[in-house]
Short mmCIF file of C-alpha atoms in Angstrom, two decimals:
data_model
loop_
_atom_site.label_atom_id
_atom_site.label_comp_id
_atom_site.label_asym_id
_atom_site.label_seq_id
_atom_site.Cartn_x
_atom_site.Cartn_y
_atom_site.Cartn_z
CA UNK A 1 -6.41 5.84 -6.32
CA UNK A 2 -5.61 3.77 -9.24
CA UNK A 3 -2.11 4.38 -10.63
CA UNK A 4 -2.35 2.04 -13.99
CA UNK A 5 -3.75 3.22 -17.11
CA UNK A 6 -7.73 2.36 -17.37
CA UNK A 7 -7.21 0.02 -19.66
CA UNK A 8 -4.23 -1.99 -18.25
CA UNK A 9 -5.97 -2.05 -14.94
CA UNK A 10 -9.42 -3.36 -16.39
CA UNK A 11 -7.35 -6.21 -18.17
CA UNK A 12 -5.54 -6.99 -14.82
CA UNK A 13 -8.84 -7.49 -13.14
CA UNK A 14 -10.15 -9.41 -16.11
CA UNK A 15 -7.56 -12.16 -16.40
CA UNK A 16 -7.65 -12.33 -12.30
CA UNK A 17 -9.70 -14.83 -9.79
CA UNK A 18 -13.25 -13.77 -10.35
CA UNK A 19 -15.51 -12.22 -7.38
CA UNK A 20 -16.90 -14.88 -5.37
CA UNK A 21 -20.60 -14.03 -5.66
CA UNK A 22 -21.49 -13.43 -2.07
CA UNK A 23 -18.62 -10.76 -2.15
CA UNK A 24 -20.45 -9.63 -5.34
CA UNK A 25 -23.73 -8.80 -3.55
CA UNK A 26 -21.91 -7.53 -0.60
CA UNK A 27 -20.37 -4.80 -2.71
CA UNK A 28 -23.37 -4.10 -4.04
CA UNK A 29 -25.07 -3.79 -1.08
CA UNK A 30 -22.06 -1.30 0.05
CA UNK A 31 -22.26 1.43 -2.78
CA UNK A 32 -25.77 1.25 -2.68
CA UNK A 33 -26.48 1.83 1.24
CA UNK A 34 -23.10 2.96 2.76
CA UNK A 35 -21.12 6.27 2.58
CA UNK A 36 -18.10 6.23 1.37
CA UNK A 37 -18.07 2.84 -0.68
CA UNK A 38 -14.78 3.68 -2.51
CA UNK A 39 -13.58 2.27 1.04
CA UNK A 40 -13.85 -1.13 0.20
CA UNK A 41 -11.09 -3.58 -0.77
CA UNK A 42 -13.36 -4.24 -3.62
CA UNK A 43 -12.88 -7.38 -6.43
CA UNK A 44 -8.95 -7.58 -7.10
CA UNK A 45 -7.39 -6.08 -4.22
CA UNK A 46 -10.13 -8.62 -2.62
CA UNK A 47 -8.55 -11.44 -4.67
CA UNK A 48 -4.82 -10.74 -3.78
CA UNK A 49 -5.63 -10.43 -0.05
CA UNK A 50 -7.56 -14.18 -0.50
CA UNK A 51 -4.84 -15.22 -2.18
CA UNK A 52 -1.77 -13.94 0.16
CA UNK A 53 -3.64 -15.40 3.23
CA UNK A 54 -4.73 -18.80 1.45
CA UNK A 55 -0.15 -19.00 0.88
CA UNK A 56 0.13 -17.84 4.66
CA UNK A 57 -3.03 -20.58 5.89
CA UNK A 58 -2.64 -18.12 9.13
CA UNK A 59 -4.68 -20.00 12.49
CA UNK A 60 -5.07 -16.37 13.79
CA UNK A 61 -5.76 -12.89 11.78
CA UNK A 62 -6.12 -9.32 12.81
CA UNK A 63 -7.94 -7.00 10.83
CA UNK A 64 -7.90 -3.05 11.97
CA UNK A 65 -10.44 -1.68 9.94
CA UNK A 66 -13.51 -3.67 9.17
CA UNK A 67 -15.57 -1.46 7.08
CA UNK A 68 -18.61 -3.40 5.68
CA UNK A 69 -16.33 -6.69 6.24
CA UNK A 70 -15.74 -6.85 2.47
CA UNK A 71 -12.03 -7.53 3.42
CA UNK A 72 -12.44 -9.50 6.67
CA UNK A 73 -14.20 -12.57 4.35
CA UNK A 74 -11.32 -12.68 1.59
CA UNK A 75 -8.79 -12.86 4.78
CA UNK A 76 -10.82 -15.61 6.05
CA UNK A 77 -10.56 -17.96 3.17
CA UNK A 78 -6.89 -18.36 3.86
CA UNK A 79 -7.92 -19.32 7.55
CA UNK A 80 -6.87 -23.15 8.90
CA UNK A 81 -9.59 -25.29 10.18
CA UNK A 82 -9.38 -23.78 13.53
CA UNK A 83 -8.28 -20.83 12.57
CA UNK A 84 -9.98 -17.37 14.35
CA UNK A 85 -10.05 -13.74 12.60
CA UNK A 86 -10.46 -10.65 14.76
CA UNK A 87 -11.54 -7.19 13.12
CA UNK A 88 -11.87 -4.25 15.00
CA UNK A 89 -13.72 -1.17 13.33
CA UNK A 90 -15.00 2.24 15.61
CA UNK A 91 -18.04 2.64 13.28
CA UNK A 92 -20.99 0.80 15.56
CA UNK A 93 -23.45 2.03 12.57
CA UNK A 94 -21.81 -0.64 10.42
CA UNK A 95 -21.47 -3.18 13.06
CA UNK A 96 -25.17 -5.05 12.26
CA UNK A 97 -24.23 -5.10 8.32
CA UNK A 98 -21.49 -6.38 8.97
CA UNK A 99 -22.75 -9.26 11.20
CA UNK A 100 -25.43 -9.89 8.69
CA UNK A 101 -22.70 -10.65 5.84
CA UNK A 102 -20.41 -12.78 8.18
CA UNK A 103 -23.33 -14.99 9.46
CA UNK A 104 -24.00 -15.39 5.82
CA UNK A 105 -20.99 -16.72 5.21
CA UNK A 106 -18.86 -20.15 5.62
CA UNK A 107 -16.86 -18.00 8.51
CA UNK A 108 -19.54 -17.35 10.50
CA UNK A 109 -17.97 -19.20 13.67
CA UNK A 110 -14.40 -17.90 12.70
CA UNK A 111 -14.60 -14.19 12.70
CA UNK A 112 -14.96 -12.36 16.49
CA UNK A 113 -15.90 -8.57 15.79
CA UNK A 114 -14.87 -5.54 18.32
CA UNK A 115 -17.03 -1.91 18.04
CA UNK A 116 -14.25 0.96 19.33
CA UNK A 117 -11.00 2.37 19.49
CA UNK A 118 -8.24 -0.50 18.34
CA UNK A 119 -5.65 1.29 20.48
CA UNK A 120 -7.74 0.34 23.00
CA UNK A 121 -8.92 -3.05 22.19
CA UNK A 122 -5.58 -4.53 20.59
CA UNK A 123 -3.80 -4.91 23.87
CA UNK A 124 -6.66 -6.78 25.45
CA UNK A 125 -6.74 -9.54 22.86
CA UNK A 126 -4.89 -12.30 24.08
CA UNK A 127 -3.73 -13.88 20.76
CA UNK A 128 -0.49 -13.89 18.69
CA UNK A 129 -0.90 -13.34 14.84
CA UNK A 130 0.59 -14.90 11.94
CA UNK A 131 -1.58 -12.24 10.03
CA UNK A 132 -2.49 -8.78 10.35
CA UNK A 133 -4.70 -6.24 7.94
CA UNK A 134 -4.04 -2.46 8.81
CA UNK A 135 -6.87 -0.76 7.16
CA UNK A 136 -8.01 2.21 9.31
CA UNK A 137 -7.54 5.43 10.23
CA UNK A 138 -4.07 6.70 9.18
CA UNK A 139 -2.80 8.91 11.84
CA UNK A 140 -2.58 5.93 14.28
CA UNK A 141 -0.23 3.68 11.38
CA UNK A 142 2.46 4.05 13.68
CA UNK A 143 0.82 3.40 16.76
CA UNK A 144 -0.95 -0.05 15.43
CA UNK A 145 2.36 -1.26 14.50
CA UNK A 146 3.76 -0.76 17.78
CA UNK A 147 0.88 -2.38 18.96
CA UNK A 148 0.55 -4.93 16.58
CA UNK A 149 4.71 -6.04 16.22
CA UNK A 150 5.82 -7.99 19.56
CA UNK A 151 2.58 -9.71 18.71
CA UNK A 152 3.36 -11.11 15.86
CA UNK A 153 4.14 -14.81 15.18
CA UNK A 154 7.71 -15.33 13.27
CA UNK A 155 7.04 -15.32 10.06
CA UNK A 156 4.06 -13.50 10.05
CA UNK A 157 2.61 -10.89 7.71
CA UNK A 158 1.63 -7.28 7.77
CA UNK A 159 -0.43 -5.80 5.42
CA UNK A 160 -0.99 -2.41 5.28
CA UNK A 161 -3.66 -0.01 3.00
CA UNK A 162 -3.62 3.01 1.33
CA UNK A 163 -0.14 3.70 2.07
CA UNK A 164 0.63 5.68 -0.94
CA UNK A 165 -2.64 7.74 -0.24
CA UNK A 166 -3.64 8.95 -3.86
CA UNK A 167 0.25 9.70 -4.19
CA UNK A 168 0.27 12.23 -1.62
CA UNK A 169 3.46 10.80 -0.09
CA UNK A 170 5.22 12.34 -3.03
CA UNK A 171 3.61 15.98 -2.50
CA UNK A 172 4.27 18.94 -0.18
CA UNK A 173 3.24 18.30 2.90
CA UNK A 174 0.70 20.40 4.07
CA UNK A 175 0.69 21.78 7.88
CA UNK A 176 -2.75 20.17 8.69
CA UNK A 177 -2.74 17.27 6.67
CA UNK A 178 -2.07 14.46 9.74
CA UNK A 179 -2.90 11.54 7.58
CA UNK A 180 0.01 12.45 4.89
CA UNK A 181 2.40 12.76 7.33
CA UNK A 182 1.54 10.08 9.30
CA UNK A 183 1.99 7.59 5.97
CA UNK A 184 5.07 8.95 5.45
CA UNK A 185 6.32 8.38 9.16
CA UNK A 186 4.62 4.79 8.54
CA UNK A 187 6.56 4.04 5.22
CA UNK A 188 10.00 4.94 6.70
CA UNK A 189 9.76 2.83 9.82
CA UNK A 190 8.48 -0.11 7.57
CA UNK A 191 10.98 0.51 6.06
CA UNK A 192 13.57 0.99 8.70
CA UNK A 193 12.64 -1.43 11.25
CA UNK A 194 15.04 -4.41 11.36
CA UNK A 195 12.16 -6.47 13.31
CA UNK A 196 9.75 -6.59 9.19
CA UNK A 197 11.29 -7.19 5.70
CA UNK A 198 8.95 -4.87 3.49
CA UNK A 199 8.00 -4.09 -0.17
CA UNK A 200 5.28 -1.76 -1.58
CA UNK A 201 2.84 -3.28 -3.88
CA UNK A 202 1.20 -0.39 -6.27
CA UNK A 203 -2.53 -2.15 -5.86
CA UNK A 204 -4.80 0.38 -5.86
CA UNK A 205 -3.69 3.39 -3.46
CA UNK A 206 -0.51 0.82 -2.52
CA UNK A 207 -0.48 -2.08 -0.35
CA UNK A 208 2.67 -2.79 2.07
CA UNK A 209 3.61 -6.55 2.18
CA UNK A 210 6.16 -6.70 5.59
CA UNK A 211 7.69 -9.96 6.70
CA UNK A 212 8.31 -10.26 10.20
CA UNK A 213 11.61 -11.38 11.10
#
């Protein structure tokens, strides 16, 4: 996942915004009672979403992809007074955790969780968005950008995870191996698509920063 030397990355999270200690304790609380903890956004990619959605100061955000809701609360800092954030996850095991972190937080009135399929649930949501986290499962990249693009306020911003998945894109494809392919589909119609302007950002697995027009 990480790309950088050991040593150049620990210096990049060193001289970066420090974890806000209620982010601290929820990533503890992550690796120590959830599977799969290398999941989260964890302390610096944490830091630059904060940061990219505190320049945005978006009124409305759409996360696909809550996890533990490590990444929903650094979105939320960026949020205006009034501002809402949705997150969607399919995982209903994590959906009390996750409740338990965002009550504990300043954004307790600001963040509206959905349990199920965001296919499903993104078309119901009557809201534009000036931001949007894409953070789930890959095969359906495509499909949430479809979903996600004629809702999208001018200007806004679409990030996107894991989209140079352990540097798989640059590997032989293998027949069975959906999620590959379907990054590789996703990257090229970023890429493509007059509607986004789009650079890759090599933050941990890669983050896509896309503009829409």
């Amino acid at each position: 996942m990480h790309f950088l030397p050991e040593n150049i990355d620990e210096y990049i999270v060193a001289h970066s915004q420090p974890e806000p200690q209620h982010l601290a304790k929820l990533n503890r609380e992550t690796n120590q009672k959830v599977m799969q903890p290398r999941m989260l956004s964890g302390h610096y990619q944490g830091r630059v979403l904060s940061l990219l959605s505190k320049i945005k100061n978006p009124r409305s955000i759409l996360e696909i992809g809550t996890y533990t809701g490590y990444s929903a609360l650094c979105l939320a800092e960026g949020l205006t007074e009034d501002g809402i954030l949705h997150t969607i996850d399919i995982n209903e095991e994590l959906e009390d955790f996750q409740k338990k972190h965002f009550q504990a937080s300043a954004y307790s009135d600001r963040i509206v969780q959905y349990v199920g399929d965001a296919t499903e649930i993104i078309p119901d949501i009557e809201e534009t968005f000036d931001l949007v986290f894409i953070d789930a499962d890959k095969p359906n990249y495509p499909k949430y950008f479809e979903l996600i693009i004629d809702k999208m306020n001018s200007g806004g911003i679409i990030l996107s995870d894991n989209v140079l998945w352990s540097g798989k894109v640059l590997e032989d494809l293998k027949k069975d191996d959906l999620s590959t392919k379907a990054l590789l589909e996703y990257n090229a119609l970023l890429n493509n698509d007059p509607r986004v302007e789009t650079v890759i950002l090599p933050i941990r697995d890669g983050l896509t920063l896309s503009r829409v027009i």
